Coordinates of C-alpha atoms in Angstrom, one line a residue:
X16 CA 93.2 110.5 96.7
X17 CA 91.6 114.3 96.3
X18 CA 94.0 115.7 93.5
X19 CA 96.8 113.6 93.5
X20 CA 98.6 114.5 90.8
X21 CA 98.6 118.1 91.5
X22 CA 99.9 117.9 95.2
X23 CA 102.5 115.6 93.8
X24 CA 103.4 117.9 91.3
X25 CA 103.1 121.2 93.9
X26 CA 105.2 118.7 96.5
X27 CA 108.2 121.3 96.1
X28 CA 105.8 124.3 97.5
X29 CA 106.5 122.7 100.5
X30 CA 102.4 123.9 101.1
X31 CA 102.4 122.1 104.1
X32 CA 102.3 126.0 105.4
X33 CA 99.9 127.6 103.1
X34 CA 96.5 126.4 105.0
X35 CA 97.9 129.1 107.7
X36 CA 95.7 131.6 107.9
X37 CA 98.2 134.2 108.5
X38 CA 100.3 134.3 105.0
X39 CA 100.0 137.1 102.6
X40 CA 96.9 137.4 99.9
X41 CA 99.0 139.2 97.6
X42 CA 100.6 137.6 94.3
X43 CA 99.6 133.8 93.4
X44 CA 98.0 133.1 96.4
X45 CA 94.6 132.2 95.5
X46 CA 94.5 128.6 96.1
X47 CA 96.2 127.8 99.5
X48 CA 97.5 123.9 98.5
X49 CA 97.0 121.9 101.2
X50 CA 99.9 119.3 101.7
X51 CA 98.5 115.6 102.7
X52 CA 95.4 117.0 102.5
X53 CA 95.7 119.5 105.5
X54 CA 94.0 122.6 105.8
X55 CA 93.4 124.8 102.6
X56 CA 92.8 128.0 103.1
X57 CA 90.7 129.0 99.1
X58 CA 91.8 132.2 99.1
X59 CA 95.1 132.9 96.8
X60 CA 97.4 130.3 96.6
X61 CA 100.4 130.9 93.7
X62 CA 102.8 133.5 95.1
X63 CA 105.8 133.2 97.2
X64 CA 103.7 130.2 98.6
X65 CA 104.7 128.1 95.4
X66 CA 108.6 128.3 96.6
X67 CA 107.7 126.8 100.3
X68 CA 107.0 130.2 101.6
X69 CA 105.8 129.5 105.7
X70 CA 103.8 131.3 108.0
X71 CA 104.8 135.3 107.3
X72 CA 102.9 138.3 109.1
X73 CA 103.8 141.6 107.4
X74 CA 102.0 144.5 107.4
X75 CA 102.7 147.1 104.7
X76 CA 103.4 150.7 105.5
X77 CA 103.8 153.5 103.1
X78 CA 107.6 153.0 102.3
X79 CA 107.9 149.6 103.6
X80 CA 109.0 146.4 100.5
X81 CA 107.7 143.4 99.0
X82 CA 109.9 140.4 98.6
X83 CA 110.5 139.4 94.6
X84 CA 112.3 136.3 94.1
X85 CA 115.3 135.9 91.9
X86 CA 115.9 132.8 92.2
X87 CA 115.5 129.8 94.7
X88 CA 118.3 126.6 95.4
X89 CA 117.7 123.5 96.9
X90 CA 119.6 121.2 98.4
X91 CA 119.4 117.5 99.2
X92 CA 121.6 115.3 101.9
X93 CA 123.3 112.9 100.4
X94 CA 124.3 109.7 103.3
X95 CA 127.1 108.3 101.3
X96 CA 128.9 111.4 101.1
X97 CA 127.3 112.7 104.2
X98 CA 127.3 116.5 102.8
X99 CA 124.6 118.3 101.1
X100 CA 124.4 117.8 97.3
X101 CA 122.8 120.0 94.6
X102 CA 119.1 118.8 94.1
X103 CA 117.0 121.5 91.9
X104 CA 116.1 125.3 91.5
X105 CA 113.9 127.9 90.5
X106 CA 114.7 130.7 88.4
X107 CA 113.9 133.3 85.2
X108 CA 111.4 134.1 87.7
X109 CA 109.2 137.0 85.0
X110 CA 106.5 139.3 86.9
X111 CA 104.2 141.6 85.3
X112 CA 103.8 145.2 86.5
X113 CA 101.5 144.2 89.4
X114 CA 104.4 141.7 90.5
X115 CA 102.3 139.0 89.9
X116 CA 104.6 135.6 88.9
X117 CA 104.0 135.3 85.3
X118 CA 106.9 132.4 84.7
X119 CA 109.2 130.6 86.2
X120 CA 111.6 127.5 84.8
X121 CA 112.8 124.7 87.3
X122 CA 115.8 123.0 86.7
X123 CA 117.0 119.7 88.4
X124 CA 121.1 118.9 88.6
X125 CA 122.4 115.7 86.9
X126 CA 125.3 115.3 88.8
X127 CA 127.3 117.5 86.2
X128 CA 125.1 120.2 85.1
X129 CA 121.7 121.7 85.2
X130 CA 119.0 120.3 82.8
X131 CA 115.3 121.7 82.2
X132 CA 113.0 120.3 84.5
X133 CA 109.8 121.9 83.7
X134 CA 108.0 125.1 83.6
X135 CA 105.1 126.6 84.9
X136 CA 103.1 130.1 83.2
X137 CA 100.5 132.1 85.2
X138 CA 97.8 134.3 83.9
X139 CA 95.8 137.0 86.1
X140 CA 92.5 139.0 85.9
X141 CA 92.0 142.5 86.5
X142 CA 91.5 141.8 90.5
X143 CA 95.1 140.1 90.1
X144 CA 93.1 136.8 90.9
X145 CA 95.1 133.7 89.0
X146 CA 93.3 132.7 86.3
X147 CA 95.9 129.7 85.1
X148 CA 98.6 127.9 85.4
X149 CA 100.4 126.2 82.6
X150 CA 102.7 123.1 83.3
X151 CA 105.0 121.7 80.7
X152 CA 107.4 119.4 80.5
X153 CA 111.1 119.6 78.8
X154 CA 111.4 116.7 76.4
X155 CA 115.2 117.2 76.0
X156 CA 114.8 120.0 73.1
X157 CA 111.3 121.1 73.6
X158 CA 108.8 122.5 76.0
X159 CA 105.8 120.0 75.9
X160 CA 102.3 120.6 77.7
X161 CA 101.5 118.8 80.6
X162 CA 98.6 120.2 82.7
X163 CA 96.7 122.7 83.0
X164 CA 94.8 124.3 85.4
X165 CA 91.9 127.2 84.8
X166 CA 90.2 129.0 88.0
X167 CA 86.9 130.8 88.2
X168 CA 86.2 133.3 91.2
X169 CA 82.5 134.6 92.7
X170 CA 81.8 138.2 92.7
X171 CA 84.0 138.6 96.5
X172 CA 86.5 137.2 94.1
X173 CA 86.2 133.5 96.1
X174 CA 87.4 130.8 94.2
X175 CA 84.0 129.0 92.4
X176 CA 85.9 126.6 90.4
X177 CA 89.3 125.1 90.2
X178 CA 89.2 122.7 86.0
X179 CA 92.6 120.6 85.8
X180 CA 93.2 119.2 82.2
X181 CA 95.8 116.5 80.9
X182 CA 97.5 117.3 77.5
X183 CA 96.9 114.4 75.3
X184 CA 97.2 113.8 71.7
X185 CA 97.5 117.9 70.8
X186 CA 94.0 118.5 73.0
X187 CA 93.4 119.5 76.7
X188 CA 91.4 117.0 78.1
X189 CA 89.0 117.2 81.3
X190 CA 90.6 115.2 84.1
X191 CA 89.2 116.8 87.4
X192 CA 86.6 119.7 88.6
X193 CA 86.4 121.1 91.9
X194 CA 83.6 123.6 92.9
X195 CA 83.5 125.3 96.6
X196 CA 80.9 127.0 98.2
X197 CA 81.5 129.6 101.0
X198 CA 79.9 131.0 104.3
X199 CA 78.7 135.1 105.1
X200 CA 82.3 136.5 105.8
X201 CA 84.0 134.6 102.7
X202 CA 85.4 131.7 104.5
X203 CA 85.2 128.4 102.6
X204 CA 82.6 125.9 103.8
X205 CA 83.1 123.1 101.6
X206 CA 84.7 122.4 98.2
X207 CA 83.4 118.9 96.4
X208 CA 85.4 117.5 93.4
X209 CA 84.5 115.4 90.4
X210 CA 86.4 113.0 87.9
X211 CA 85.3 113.0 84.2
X212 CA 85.6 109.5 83.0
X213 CA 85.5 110.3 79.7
X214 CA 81.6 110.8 79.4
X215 CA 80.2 112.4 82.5
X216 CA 81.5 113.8 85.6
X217 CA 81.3 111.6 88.6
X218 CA 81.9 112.7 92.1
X219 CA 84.6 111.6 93.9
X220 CA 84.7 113.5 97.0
X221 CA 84.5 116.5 99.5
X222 CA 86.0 118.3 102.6
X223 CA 83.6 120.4 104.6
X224 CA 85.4 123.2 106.8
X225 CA 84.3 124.1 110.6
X226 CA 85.4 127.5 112.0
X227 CA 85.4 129.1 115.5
X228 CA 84.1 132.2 117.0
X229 CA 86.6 134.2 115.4
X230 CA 86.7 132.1 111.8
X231 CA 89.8 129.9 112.8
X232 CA 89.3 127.3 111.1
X233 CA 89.1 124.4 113.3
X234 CA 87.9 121.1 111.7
X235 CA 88.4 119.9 108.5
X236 CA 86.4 116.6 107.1
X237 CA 87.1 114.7 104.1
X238 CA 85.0 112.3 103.0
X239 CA 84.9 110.3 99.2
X240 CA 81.6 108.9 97.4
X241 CA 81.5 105.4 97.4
X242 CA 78.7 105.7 94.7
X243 CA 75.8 105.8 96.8
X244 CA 76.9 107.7 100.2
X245 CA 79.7 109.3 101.9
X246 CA 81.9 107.9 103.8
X247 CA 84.8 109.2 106.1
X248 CA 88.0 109.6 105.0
X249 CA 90.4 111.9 107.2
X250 CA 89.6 114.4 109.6
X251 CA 92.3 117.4 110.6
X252 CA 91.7 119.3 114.1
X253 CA 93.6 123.0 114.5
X254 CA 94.6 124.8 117.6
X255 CA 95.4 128.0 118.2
X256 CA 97.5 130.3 120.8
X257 CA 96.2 133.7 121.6
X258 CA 97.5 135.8 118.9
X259 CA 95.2 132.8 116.4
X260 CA 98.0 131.5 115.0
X261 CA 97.9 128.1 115.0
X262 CA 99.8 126.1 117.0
X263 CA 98.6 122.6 116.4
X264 CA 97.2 120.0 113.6
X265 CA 96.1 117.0 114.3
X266 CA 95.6 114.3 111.2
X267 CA 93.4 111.3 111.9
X268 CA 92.0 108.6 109.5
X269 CA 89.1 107.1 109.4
X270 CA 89.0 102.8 110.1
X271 CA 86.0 102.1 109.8
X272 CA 84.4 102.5 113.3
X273 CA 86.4 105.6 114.5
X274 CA 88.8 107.9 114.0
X275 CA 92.6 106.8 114.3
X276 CA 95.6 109.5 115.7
X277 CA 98.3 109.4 112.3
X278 CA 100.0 112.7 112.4
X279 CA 100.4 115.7 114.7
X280 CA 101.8 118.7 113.5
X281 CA 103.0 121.3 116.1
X282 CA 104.1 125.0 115.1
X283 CA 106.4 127.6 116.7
X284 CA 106.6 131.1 116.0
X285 CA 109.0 134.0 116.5
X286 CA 108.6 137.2 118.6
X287 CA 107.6 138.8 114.8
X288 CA 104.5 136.3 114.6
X289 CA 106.4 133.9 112.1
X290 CA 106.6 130.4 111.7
X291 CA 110.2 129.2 112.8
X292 CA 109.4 125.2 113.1
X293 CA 107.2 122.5 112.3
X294 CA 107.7 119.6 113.7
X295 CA 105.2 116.5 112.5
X296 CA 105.2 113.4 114.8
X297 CA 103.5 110.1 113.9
X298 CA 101.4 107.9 116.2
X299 CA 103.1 104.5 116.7
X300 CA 100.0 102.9 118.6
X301 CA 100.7 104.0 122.0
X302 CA 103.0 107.5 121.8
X303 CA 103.6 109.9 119.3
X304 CA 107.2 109.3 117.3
X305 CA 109.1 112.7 116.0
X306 CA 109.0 111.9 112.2
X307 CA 110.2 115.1 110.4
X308 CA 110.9 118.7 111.7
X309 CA 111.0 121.6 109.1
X310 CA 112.7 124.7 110.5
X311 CA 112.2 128.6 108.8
X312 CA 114.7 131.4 108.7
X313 CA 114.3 135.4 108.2
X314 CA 115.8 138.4 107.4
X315 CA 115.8 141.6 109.6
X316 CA 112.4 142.6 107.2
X317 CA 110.7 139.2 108.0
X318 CA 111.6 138.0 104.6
X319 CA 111.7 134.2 104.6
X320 CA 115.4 133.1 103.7
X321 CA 115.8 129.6 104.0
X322 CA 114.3 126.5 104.8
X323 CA 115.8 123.1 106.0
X324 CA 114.7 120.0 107.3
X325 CA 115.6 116.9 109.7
X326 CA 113.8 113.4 109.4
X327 CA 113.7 110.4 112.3
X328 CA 114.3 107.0 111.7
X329 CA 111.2 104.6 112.1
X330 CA 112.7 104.2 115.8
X331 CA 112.2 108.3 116.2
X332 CA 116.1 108.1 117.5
X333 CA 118.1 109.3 115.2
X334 CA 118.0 112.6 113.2
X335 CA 119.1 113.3 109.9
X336 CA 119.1 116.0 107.3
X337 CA 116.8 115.6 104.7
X338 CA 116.6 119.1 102.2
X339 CA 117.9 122.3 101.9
X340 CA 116.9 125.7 100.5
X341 CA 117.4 129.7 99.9
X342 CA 115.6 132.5 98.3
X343 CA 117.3 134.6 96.4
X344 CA 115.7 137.8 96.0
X345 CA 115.2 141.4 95.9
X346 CA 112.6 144.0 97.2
X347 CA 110.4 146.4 95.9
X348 CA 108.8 149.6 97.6
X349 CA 105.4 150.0 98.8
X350 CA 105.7 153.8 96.8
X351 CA 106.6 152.1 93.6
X352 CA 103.4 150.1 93.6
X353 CA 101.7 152.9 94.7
X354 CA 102.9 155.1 91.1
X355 CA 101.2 152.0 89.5
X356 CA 98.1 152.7 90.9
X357 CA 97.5 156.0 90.8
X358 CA 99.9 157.2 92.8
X359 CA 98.4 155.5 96.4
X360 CA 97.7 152.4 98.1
X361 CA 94.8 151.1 100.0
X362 CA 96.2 148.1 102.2
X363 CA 95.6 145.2 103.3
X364 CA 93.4 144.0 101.2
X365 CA 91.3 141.8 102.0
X366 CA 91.2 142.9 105.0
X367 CA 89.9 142.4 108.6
X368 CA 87.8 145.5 108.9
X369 CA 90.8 148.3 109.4
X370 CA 92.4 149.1 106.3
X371 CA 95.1 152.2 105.5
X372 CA 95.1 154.7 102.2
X373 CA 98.1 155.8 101.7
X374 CA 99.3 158.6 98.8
X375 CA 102.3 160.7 97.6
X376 CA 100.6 163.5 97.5
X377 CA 97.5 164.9 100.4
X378 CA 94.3 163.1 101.0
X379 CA 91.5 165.6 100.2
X380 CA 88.6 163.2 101.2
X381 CA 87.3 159.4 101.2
X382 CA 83.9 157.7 100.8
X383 CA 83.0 153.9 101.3
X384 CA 80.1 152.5 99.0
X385 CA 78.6 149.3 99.4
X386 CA 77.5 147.4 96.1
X387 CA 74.1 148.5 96.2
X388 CA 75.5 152.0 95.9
X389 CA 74.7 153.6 99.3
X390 CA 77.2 155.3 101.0
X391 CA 78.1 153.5 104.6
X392 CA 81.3 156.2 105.3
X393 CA 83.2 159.3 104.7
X394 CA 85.5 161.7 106.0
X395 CA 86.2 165.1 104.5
X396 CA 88.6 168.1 105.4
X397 CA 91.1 165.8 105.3
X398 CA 94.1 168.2 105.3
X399 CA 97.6 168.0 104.7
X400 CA 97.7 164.5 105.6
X401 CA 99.2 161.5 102.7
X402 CA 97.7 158.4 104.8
X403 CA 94.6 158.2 106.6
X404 CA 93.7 154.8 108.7
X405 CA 89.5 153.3 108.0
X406 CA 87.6 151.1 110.2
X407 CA 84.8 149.5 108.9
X408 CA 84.2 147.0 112.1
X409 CA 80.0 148.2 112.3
X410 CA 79.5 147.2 109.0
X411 CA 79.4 143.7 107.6
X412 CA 81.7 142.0 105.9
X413 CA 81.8 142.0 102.0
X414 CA 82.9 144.1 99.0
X415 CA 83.0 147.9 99.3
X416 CA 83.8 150.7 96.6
X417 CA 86.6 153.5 98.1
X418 CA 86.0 157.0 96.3
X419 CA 89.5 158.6 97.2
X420 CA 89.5 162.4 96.6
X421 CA 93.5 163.2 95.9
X422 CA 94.2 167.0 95.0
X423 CA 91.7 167.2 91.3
X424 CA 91.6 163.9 90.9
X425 CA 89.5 160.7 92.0
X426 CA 89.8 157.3 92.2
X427 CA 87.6 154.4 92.8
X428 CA 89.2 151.2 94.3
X429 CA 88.0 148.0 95.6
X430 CA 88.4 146.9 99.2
X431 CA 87.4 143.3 100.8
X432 CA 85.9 142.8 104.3
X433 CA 86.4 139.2 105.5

C-alpha cells in the first residue's frame, strides 16, 4: 500500500480533509496527506492540517488573524463506561518568526497520567516550503529517531521529491522515494513512488490526477507495478457544487475486470464556505451503508474548534461516538506579519490571479516582472492609499517578481499564479 507507514503514522491529522482544494497554503501545508489514499492535493501539507484541520476558506485582510495552536486534546469513547475518556494530545507547539510549526510533542494518557508519545521537528526554506520532518520516538527516558522525511520543491516551489528514511543502527536508511510531475498552471499530474530494497530503487506504484475546466480535480488513478506493467489499483471520482467546493468522493477498487463502488464520501459546508460534515458510507453489494460521519465546529472568525465523530455498526443502525477533539489556540494579526516583512503584505499567495498589497504606511507605486525580467504591470501615482487590489487574470499562470515602491524604500516579493 502507497506509503503506509507514513499515513499510519499521519492517521491523527485526520487528512481525510486536506486533498480539499480550498484549505490554506500557509504554514506546513506542502504535502496535502491523502487519507486511504484519497485525493492529495501536492501543494503544502504540515500546518494546521497536521492537527485534523477540515475544509477552511479565509481570506486575509489587513488587520484580520491567523490561528496558532496552543495546544490540541483528544478524546476517545469509552462503551464500558459509556463517557468520553482521555485519549492523547498535542502540545509545546514552537513556531519560528514566520509562524511556521517548528516542534510539537504528542503525548498519549495511561489511564493515570500523561506519558511521551513521540515528537515531530520541522525545518523550512526561505519560501517557507517544509523541507523536513523529524519523527522520534520516546523510549521511556530518551527521544529516539524514527523517520524521517526530506522534500525537494521545482522552481514554482512544487513539490519534486518527497525521501522517507528509517533510523536503523545510528544511520538513516532509504526506505521510499516519491517524485511528481505537474501540469502548465502548477496542478499535480502524477506522482510515482519507489522502494529501495537495499540495492536499487524499484517502482512500486503511481497515481495520475485528472482535472476539470476549472482545475478541480476530478479523477484520481492509482495503479502499482507488478514488475512488468501497471495494473489498477483504486480509482477516486470528485464532485463539486457551484462555489467548487467539493461535495462528493467516490472510492472504487479495482477486481480484476472492473471497478467496484467501496466508499462514498459526501461533504457539507456552512454559509462561510466551511466544511461542517463528512459523512463516509460503504457499499454493501446492493445500497450504500452509513459507516462513519465526522462533524466540524468554528468560531465567530472561521477558526476550526473542534472535531468529533460518530461510527455505524456493520448493520448501518446504530450510531456511536467514536473520538473527540479541541484546539486550543491563540491569534496573531495580519499587521504583525506584516512588521516581519517589511512592514506589508502581499496576499494570498499562491494565488488565483487577484492578489492584495497591503502596508502600514502609503503605497507609492507597484510593478509585476515575469522571470524573464520583462515587465507585464504597473501602477504609479498611487497616493495616500496603504492597500491596493492586482489582477493578473491576462497573464498566465506562473511566478512573478512584485517591485513595491513604499515611501524611500523598495521591496521585491514573490507572488504565485496557479
Amino acid at each position: 500500500m502507497k506509503k503506509a507507514l507514513l499515513f499510519a503514522i499521519l492517521a491523527i491529522s485526520l487528512n481525510v480533509l486536506a486533498q480539499s482544494k480550498h484549505l490554506k497554503s500557509n504554514l506546513l501545508e506542502n504535502i496535502r496527506v491523502r487519507m486511504e489514499n484519497t485525493g492529495r492535493e501536492i501543494s503544502n501539507r504540515f500546518s494546521e492540517i497536521n492537527f485534523g484541520r477540515p475544509n477552511n476558506h479565509q481570506r486575509f485582510e489587513q488587520g484580520d488573524f491567523i490561528q496558532i495552536y496552543d495546544s490540541v486534546y483528544w478524546w476517545r469513547w469509552d462503551t464500558l463506561i459509556m463517557g468520553w475518556k482521555k485519549f492523547n494530545k498535542e502540545i509545546q507547539m514552537v513556531y519560528d518568526t514566520h509562524y511556521n510549526l517548528t516542534d510539537v510533542t504528542h503525548q498519549r494518557w495511561t489511564g493515570s497520567e500523561w506519558e511521551n508519545s513521540f515528537y515531530n521537528g520541522y525545518t523550512y526554506d526561505s519560501s517557507n516550503n517544509q523541507i523536513s520532518e523529524l519523527w522520534q520516538e520516546w523510549n521511556g527516558s530518551d527521544w529516539v529517531n524514527y523517520i524521517l522525511f526530506t522534500i525537494s520543491y521545482d522552481v514554482n516551489n512544487n513539490m519534486k521529491g518527497f525521501l522517507e528514511q528509517n533510523w536503523n543502527n545510528n544511520v538513516w536508511v532509504d526506505n521510499n522515494y516519491t517524485t511528481y510531475s505537474y501540469i502548465a498552471n502548477n496542478k499535480l499530474k502524477n506522482d510515482t513512488m519507489q522502494h529501495w530494497n537495499g540495492s536499487t530503487w524499484v517502482i512500486v506504484d503511481r497515481s495520475i490526477y485528472t482535472y476539470d475546466s476549472v482545475y478541480n480535480r476530478i479523477k484520481q488513478l492509482d495503479q502499482f507495478w507488478n514488475g512488468s506493467i501497471w495494473e489498477n489499483n483504486y480509482q477516486y471520482t470528485y464532485t463539486y457544487n457551484g462555489n467548487n467546493d467539493m461535495i462528493g468522493q467516490l472510492n472504487q477498487v479495482w477486481n480484476g475486470n472492473e471497478w467496484v463502488d467501496e466508499i462514498l464520501g459526501t461533504f457539507i459546508y456552512n454559509s462561510n464556505d466551511n466544511t461542517t460534515t463528512w459523512l463516509r458510507q460503504s457499499w454493501n453489494g446492493s445500497i450504500w451503508v452509513n459507516w462513519d460521519e465526522s462533524i466540524y465546529s468554528f468560531d465567530v472568525n472561521n477558526f476550526w474548534r473542534s472535531y468529533s465523530t460518530k461510527t455505524w455498526d456493520s448493520t448501518g443502525t446504530i450510531a456511536t461516538p467514536s473520538d473527540s477533539m479541541f484546539n486550543y489556540y491563540h491569534t496573531v494579526g495580519i499587521d504583525e506579519l506584516m512588521m516581519q516583512q517589511g512592514n506589508f503584505n502581499v496576499y494570498p499567495n499562491p494565488s488565483s490571479a487577484k492578489f492584495t498589497i497591503s502596508s502600514k504606511s502609503n503605497i507609492n507605486a507597484v510593478e509585476i516582472y515575469n522571470l524573464l525580467g520583462e515587465r507585464i504591470y504597473s501602477e504609479y501615482g498611487i497616493k495616500k492609499q496603504t492597500s491596493t487590489e492586482i489582477d493578473l487574470i491576462d497573464h498566465c499562470k506562473g511566478i512573478y517578481i512584485v517591485k513595491i515602491y513604499i515611501e524611500t524604500k523598495i521591496y521585491n516579493r514573490k507572488i504565485i499564479v496557479q
